[in-house]
Amino acid sequence: MDKKSSKTAIETRIYDSTKELADAVAGAFKADSMEARKKGKKFFVALSGGRTPRAVYERLAREPYRSEIPWADIHIFWGDERCVPRGHPDSNFNMARDSLLEQISIPQNNIHRMRGEERPDQEAERYSLEIINTVPDSDVGIPRFDWIFLGLGRDGHTASLFPGASSLEETERLCVSAVDPESGKKRLTLTLPVINNAGRVLFLVTGKDKADIVAEILTAEKGKKSYPASLVAPTAGLLELYLDDSAASSIKSS
Ligand code: 6PG
């Protein structure tokens, strides 16, 4: 069971282990996707790269989720991707394919890959259109993902929204090119307008190396948005932070 911490604008859920965290997220994913199916709706999700998201995908690829989640009604997008050739080990698509997509029966047309091998700016434009043509708008005229998974970097980046990047100021485009300041490598990323329009945004964060950034983000005085991850604030959706004990070790749990 998660040990609820104090409820702020973000719902923080703390688990003893990555396994427990992954089980909890997989259970919630099944519940929400089946709820959508009951209403005759498709379910739109954007996956993240990263260590903890991978653990969740691996859990979704096993029973009972493998066979009980209505994968045929689920459309899978990515929150970000590295600009690398197809098949490159750094690709977030390849990570999701190996950890989840190859283990479930989901129509190929439901898988919307960011083409990291294409010219970044052209692909960002194409991908924005693919989202617009597939994901229904909410009442503010922006496509609304049901779920968006996010990781958290030690520098407070999320998706491929890095500190100080111009992509943080983007108000129109849904997907833009980006540069990882550490490696200088190009990336593609969803922008804050579409992330903050999602129904449910889940940060998936484990490991002692994330404890400081988690504490900084959760304890920053109100309004001090000094990290990209701090700018994630769904206007009408649910914002959750899933942590294991190690990543939560610098915050007080109530
Ligand atoms: C990526 C991710 C990125 C990642 C964080 C955390 O493409 O790398 O989208 O935002 O989620 O860097 O990664 P870890 O969970 O592996 O530390």
Tab-separated table of C-alpha atoms and ligand atoms in Angstrom:
chain	number	residue	atom	x	y	z
A	1	MET	CA	0.000	0.000	0.000
A	2	ASP	CA	1.250	3.492	-0.616
A	3	LYS	CA	2.025	5.716	2.357
A	4	LYS	CA	0.151	8.875	1.495
A	5	SER	CA	2.236	11.968	1.965
A	6	SER	CA	0.818	15.427	2.461
A	7	LYS	CA	-1.543	16.311	-0.392
A	8	THR	CA	-0.264	19.359	-2.283
A	9	ALA	CA	-1.101	20.268	-5.870
A	10	ILE	CA	0.638	17.006	-6.634
A	11	GLU	CA	-0.535	13.699	-5.174
A	12	THR	CA	2.585	11.945	-3.871
A	13	ARG	CA	2.497	8.149	-3.498
A	14	ILE	CA	5.425	6.362	-1.839
A	15	TYR	CA	6.165	2.627	-2.151
A	16	ASP	CA	8.628	0.288	-0.485
A	17	SER	CA	10.019	-0.864	-3.826
A	18	THR	CA	9.987	-0.332	-7.569
A	19	LYS	CA	8.028	-3.567	-7.838
A	20	GLU	CA	5.242	-2.267	-5.590
A	21	LEU	CA	5.246	1.058	-7.426
A	22	ALA	CA	4.979	-0.674	-10.809
A	23	ASP	CA	2.150	-2.888	-9.531
A	24	ALA	CA	0.215	0.152	-8.324
A	25	VAL	CA	0.631	2.065	-11.581
A	26	ALA	CA	-0.303	-0.987	-13.663
A	27	GLY	CA	-3.456	-1.494	-11.579
A	28	ALA	CA	-4.476	2.138	-12.031
A	29	PHE	CA	-3.753	1.957	-15.769
A	30	LYS	CA	-5.997	-1.106	-16.093
A	31	ALA	CA	-8.775	0.603	-14.116
A	32	ASP	CA	-8.699	3.810	-16.153
A	33	SER	CA	-8.399	2.099	-19.537
A	34	MET	CA	-11.270	-0.274	-18.727
A	35	GLU	CA	-13.365	2.672	-17.531
A	36	ALA	CA	-12.786	4.369	-20.887
A	37	ARG	CA	-13.729	1.179	-22.703
A	38	LYS	CA	-16.969	0.906	-20.693
A	39	LYS	CA	-17.828	4.379	-22.007
A	40	GLY	CA	-17.024	3.248	-25.541
A	41	LYS	CA	-13.984	5.521	-25.662
A	42	LYS	CA	-10.462	4.969	-26.931
A	43	PHE	CA	-7.647	5.572	-24.438
A	44	PHE	CA	-4.673	7.748	-25.361
A	45	VAL	CA	-1.368	7.480	-23.526
A	46	ALA	CA	2.104	8.996	-23.986
A	47	LEU	CA	5.062	6.924	-22.758
A	48	SER	CA	8.266	8.234	-21.251
A	49	GLY	CA	11.822	6.968	-21.459
A	50	GLY	CA	13.775	6.164	-18.329
A	51	ARG	CA	14.520	3.462	-15.799
A	52	THR	CA	11.358	3.633	-13.711
A	53	PRO	CA	8.924	3.933	-16.601
A	54	ARG	CA	10.568	0.800	-18.032
A	55	ALA	CA	9.778	-1.105	-14.824
A	56	VAL	CA	6.121	-0.121	-15.198
A	57	TYR	CA	6.017	-1.231	-18.848
A	58	GLU	CA	7.549	-4.587	-17.895
A	59	ARG	CA	4.801	-5.024	-15.270
A	60	LEU	CA	2.080	-4.146	-17.797
A	61	ALA	CA	3.540	-6.795	-20.104
A	62	ARG	CA	2.869	-9.535	-17.552
A	63	GLU	CA	-0.391	-11.082	-16.338
A	64	PRO	CA	-2.999	-10.111	-15.442
A	65	TYR	CA	-2.427	-6.809	-17.260
A	66	ARG	CA	-1.089	-8.390	-20.447
A	67	SER	CA	-4.416	-10.031	-21.184
A	68	GLU	CA	-6.891	-7.954	-19.147
A	69	ILE	CA	-6.053	-4.434	-20.360
A	70	PRO	CA	-8.071	-3.522	-23.513
A	71	TRP	CA	-4.958	-2.890	-25.633
A	72	ALA	CA	-6.991	-2.786	-28.892
A	73	ASP	CA	-8.677	0.400	-27.597
A	74	ILE	CA	-5.435	2.046	-26.491
A	75	HIS	CA	-3.323	4.386	-28.632
A	76	ILE	CA	0.309	4.694	-27.617
A	77	PHE	CA	2.358	7.829	-28.246
A	78	TRP	CA	5.660	9.025	-26.809
A	79	GLY	CA	6.364	12.042	-24.611
A	80	ASP	CA	9.852	12.307	-26.037
A	81	GLU	CA	12.427	10.501	-28.130
A	82	ARG	CA	16.092	10.665	-28.882
A	83	CYS	CA	17.063	11.637	-32.443
A	84	VAL	CA	18.847	8.390	-33.227
A	85	PRO	CA	18.572	5.844	-36.052
A	86	ARG	CA	15.845	3.183	-35.837
A	87	GLY	CA	17.034	0.304	-33.685
A	88	HIS	CA	19.499	2.478	-31.734
A	89	PRO	CA	19.814	1.318	-28.087
A	90	ASP	CA	19.112	4.873	-26.835
A	91	SER	CA	15.675	4.985	-28.477
A	92	ASN	CA	12.701	5.281	-26.121
A	93	PHE	CA	10.577	3.478	-28.706
A	94	ASN	CA	12.925	0.490	-28.661
A	95	MET	CA	12.821	0.406	-24.867
A	96	ALA	CA	9.004	0.351	-24.894
A	97	ARG	CA	8.929	-2.179	-27.744
A	98	ASP	CA	11.265	-4.562	-25.881
A	99	SER	CA	9.669	-4.108	-22.429
A	100	LEU	CA	5.992	-3.971	-23.451
A	101	LEU	CA	4.845	-3.706	-27.059
A	102	GLU	CA	6.247	-7.050	-28.204
A	103	GLN	CA	4.515	-8.840	-25.340
A	104	ILE	CA	0.967	-7.525	-25.861
A	105	SER	CA	-1.494	-7.785	-28.716
A	106	ILE	CA	-2.047	-4.224	-29.866
A	107	PRO	CA	-2.862	-3.149	-33.433
A	108	GLN	CA	0.164	-1.659	-35.196
A	109	ASN	CA	-1.981	1.361	-36.138
A	110	ASN	CA	-2.356	2.126	-32.436
A	111	ILE	CA	1.370	2.646	-32.047
A	112	HIS	CA	2.435	6.199	-32.907
A	113	ARG	CA	6.221	6.262	-32.943
A	114	MET	CA	8.226	9.469	-32.892
A	115	ARG	CA	10.601	8.997	-35.837
A	116	GLY	CA	13.911	9.908	-34.237
A	117	GLU	CA	15.722	9.091	-37.465
A	118	GLU	CA	14.007	11.943	-39.345
A	119	ARG	CA	15.013	15.624	-39.419
A	120	PRO	CA	13.995	16.846	-35.925
A	121	ASP	CA	12.045	19.965	-36.862
A	122	GLN	CA	10.205	18.197	-39.693
A	123	GLU	CA	9.382	15.229	-37.466
A	124	ALA	CA	8.199	17.529	-34.651
A	125	GLU	CA	5.732	19.079	-37.087
A	126	ARG	CA	4.616	15.720	-38.477
A	127	TYR	CA	4.157	14.272	-34.990
A	128	SER	CA	2.128	17.287	-33.849
A	129	LEU	CA	-0.205	16.616	-36.788
A	130	GLU	CA	-0.410	12.905	-35.955
A	131	ILE	CA	-1.503	13.847	-32.435
A	132	ILE	CA	-4.030	16.375	-33.738
A	133	ASN	CA	-5.458	13.807	-36.180
A	134	THR	CA	-5.699	11.028	-33.583
A	135	VAL	CA	-6.200	12.382	-30.061
A	136	PRO	CA	-9.537	14.098	-29.384
A	137	ASP	CA	-9.416	17.740	-28.261
A	138	SER	CA	-10.547	18.827	-24.839
A	139	ASP	CA	-12.803	21.874	-24.457
A	140	VAL	CA	-9.810	24.184	-24.851
A	141	GLY	CA	-9.083	22.952	-28.373
A	142	ILE	CA	-5.910	21.041	-27.477
A	143	PRO	CA	-5.604	17.237	-27.875
A	144	ARG	CA	-6.146	15.604	-24.530
A	145	PHE	CA	-4.167	12.504	-23.612
A	146	ASP	CA	-5.800	10.355	-20.965
A	147	TRP	CA	-2.448	9.469	-19.392
A	148	ILE	CA	1.033	10.889	-19.767
A	149	PHE	CA	3.925	9.060	-18.103
A	150	LEU	CA	6.918	11.216	-17.139
A	151	GLY	CA	10.327	10.520	-15.654
A	152	LEU	CA	12.406	13.043	-13.721
A	153	GLY	CA	16.038	13.868	-14.335
A	154	ARG	CA	18.401	14.934	-11.538
A	155	ASP	CA	18.470	18.412	-13.104
A	156	GLY	CA	14.685	18.611	-12.915
A	157	HIS	CA	14.105	17.882	-16.599
A	158	THR	CA	11.125	15.835	-17.654
A	159	ALA	CA	10.357	14.364	-21.050
A	160	SER	CA	13.014	16.265	-23.015
A	161	LEU	CA	12.129	19.633	-21.503
A	162	PHE	CA	15.474	20.761	-20.118
A	163	PRO	CA	16.289	23.673	-17.776
A	164	GLY	CA	16.504	26.998	-19.616
A	165	ALA	CA	15.305	25.564	-22.935
A	166	SER	CA	13.141	27.660	-25.250
A	167	SER	CA	10.749	24.680	-25.447
A	168	LEU	CA	9.581	25.633	-21.927
A	169	GLU	CA	8.090	28.821	-23.365
A	170	GLU	CA	6.250	27.062	-26.216
A	171	THR	CA	2.549	27.887	-26.158
A	172	GLU	CA	1.309	26.671	-29.565
A	173	ARG	CA	3.179	23.674	-30.959
A	174	LEU	CA	2.499	20.248	-29.408
A	175	CYS	CA	5.887	18.741	-30.238
A	176	VAL	CA	9.243	20.453	-30.770
A	177	SER	CA	12.884	19.518	-31.217
A	178	ALA	CA	15.181	19.832	-28.205
A	179	VAL	CA	18.826	19.352	-27.229
A	180	ASP	CA	20.051	17.386	-24.215
A	181	PRO	CA	22.518	19.884	-22.694
A	182	GLU	CA	24.606	17.097	-21.144
A	183	SER	CA	25.273	15.162	-24.348
A	184	GLY	CA	24.482	17.846	-26.924
A	185	LYS	CA	22.309	15.236	-28.631
A	186	LYS	CA	19.065	16.218	-30.343
A	187	ARG	CA	15.681	15.075	-29.116
A	188	LEU	CA	11.968	15.454	-29.727
A	189	THR	CA	9.562	16.357	-26.931
A	190	LEU	CA	5.924	17.092	-26.219
A	191	THR	CA	5.469	20.622	-24.895
A	192	LEU	CA	3.794	21.905	-21.739
A	193	PRO	CA	0.480	22.917	-23.392
A	194	VAL	CA	-0.282	19.314	-24.337
A	195	ILE	CA	1.227	17.781	-21.179
A	196	ASN	CA	-0.792	20.159	-18.983
A	197	ASN	CA	-3.966	19.312	-20.905
A	198	ALA	CA	-3.815	15.602	-20.033
A	199	GLY	CA	-6.353	13.828	-17.861
A	200	ARG	CA	-3.695	12.227	-15.666
A	201	VAL	CA	0.044	12.927	-15.486
A	202	LEU	CA	2.204	10.471	-13.563
A	203	PHE	CA	5.828	11.106	-12.595
A	204	LEU	CA	7.558	7.765	-12.058
A	205	VAL	CA	10.700	8.264	-9.966
A	206	THR	CA	12.901	5.769	-8.092
A	207	GLY	CA	16.398	5.663	-6.675
A	208	LYS	CA	18.419	7.589	-4.106
A	209	ASP	CA	19.955	9.703	-6.847
A	210	LYS	CA	16.583	11.422	-7.326
A	211	ALA	CA	15.895	12.146	-3.629
A	212	ASP	CA	17.346	15.668	-3.700
A	213	ILE	CA	15.566	16.857	-6.826
A	214	VAL	CA	12.286	15.360	-5.578
A	215	ALA	CA	12.646	17.220	-2.273
A	216	GLU	CA	13.579	20.469	-4.027
A	217	ILE	CA	10.576	20.295	-6.314
A	218	LEU	CA	8.106	19.351	-3.565
A	219	THR	CA	9.380	21.882	-1.026
A	220	ALA	CA	9.992	24.836	-3.381
A	221	GLU	CA	8.075	27.811	-2.101
A	222	LYS	CA	4.780	28.339	-3.870
A	223	GLY	CA	5.135	29.804	-7.316
A	224	LYS	CA	8.900	29.211	-7.501
A	225	LYS	CA	8.992	27.131	-10.659
A	226	SER	CA	12.702	26.688	-11.103
A	227	TYR	CA	12.634	23.283	-12.806
A	228	PRO	CA	10.920	22.075	-15.985
A	229	ALA	CA	9.193	19.356	-13.935
A	230	SER	CA	7.773	22.091	-11.674
A	231	LEU	CA	5.991	23.550	-14.712
A	232	VAL	CA	3.937	20.378	-15.126
A	233	ALA	CA	0.570	21.349	-13.648
A	234	PRO	CA	-2.409	19.829	-15.471
A	235	THR	CA	-5.129	22.481	-15.743
A	236	ALA	CA	-7.962	20.005	-15.214
A	237	GLY	CA	-6.205	16.682	-14.781
A	238	LEU	CA	-4.681	14.680	-11.951
A	239	LEU	CA	-0.962	15.132	-11.188
A	240	GLU	CA	0.758	12.287	-9.340
A	241	LEU	CA	4.280	11.572	-8.174
A	242	TYR	CA	5.041	7.883	-7.708
A	243	LEU	CA	8.177	7.340	-5.604
A	244	ASP	CA	9.973	4.452	-4.039
A	245	ASP	CA	11.364	4.895	-0.513
A	246	SER	CA	14.824	5.791	-1.833
A	247	ALA	CA	13.593	8.609	-4.047
A	248	ALA	CA	11.389	9.800	-1.171
A	249	SER	CA	14.212	9.650	1.388
A	250	SER	CA	14.641	13.429	1.550
A	251	ILE	CA	11.003	14.314	2.101
A	252	LYS	CA	8.879	13.757	5.187
A	253	SER	CA	6.028	11.355	4.653
A	254	SER	CA	3.079	12.230	6.881
B	1	6PG	C1	14.384	10.189	-21.572
B	1	6PG	C2	13.254	10.511	-20.642
B	1	6PG	C3	13.750	11.356	-19.519
B	1	6PG	C4	13.844	10.396	-18.348
B	1	6PG	C5	14.546	11.023	-17.180
B	1	6PG	C6	14.651	10.026	-16.027
B	1	6PG	O1	14.175	10.101	-22.775
B	1	6PG	O2	15.483	9.972	-21.019
B	1	6PG	O3	12.147	10.899	-21.197
B	1	6PG	O4	12.944	12.443	-19.203
B	1	6PG	O5	12.528	10.024	-17.955
B	1	6PG	O6	15.834	11.379	-17.624
B	1	6PG	O7	15.323	8.889	-16.476
B	1	6PG	P1	15.673	7.724	-15.401
B	1	6PG	O8	14.347	7.298	-14.822
B	1	6PG	O9	16.317	6.648	-16.236
B	1	6PG	O10	16.591	8.334	-14.388
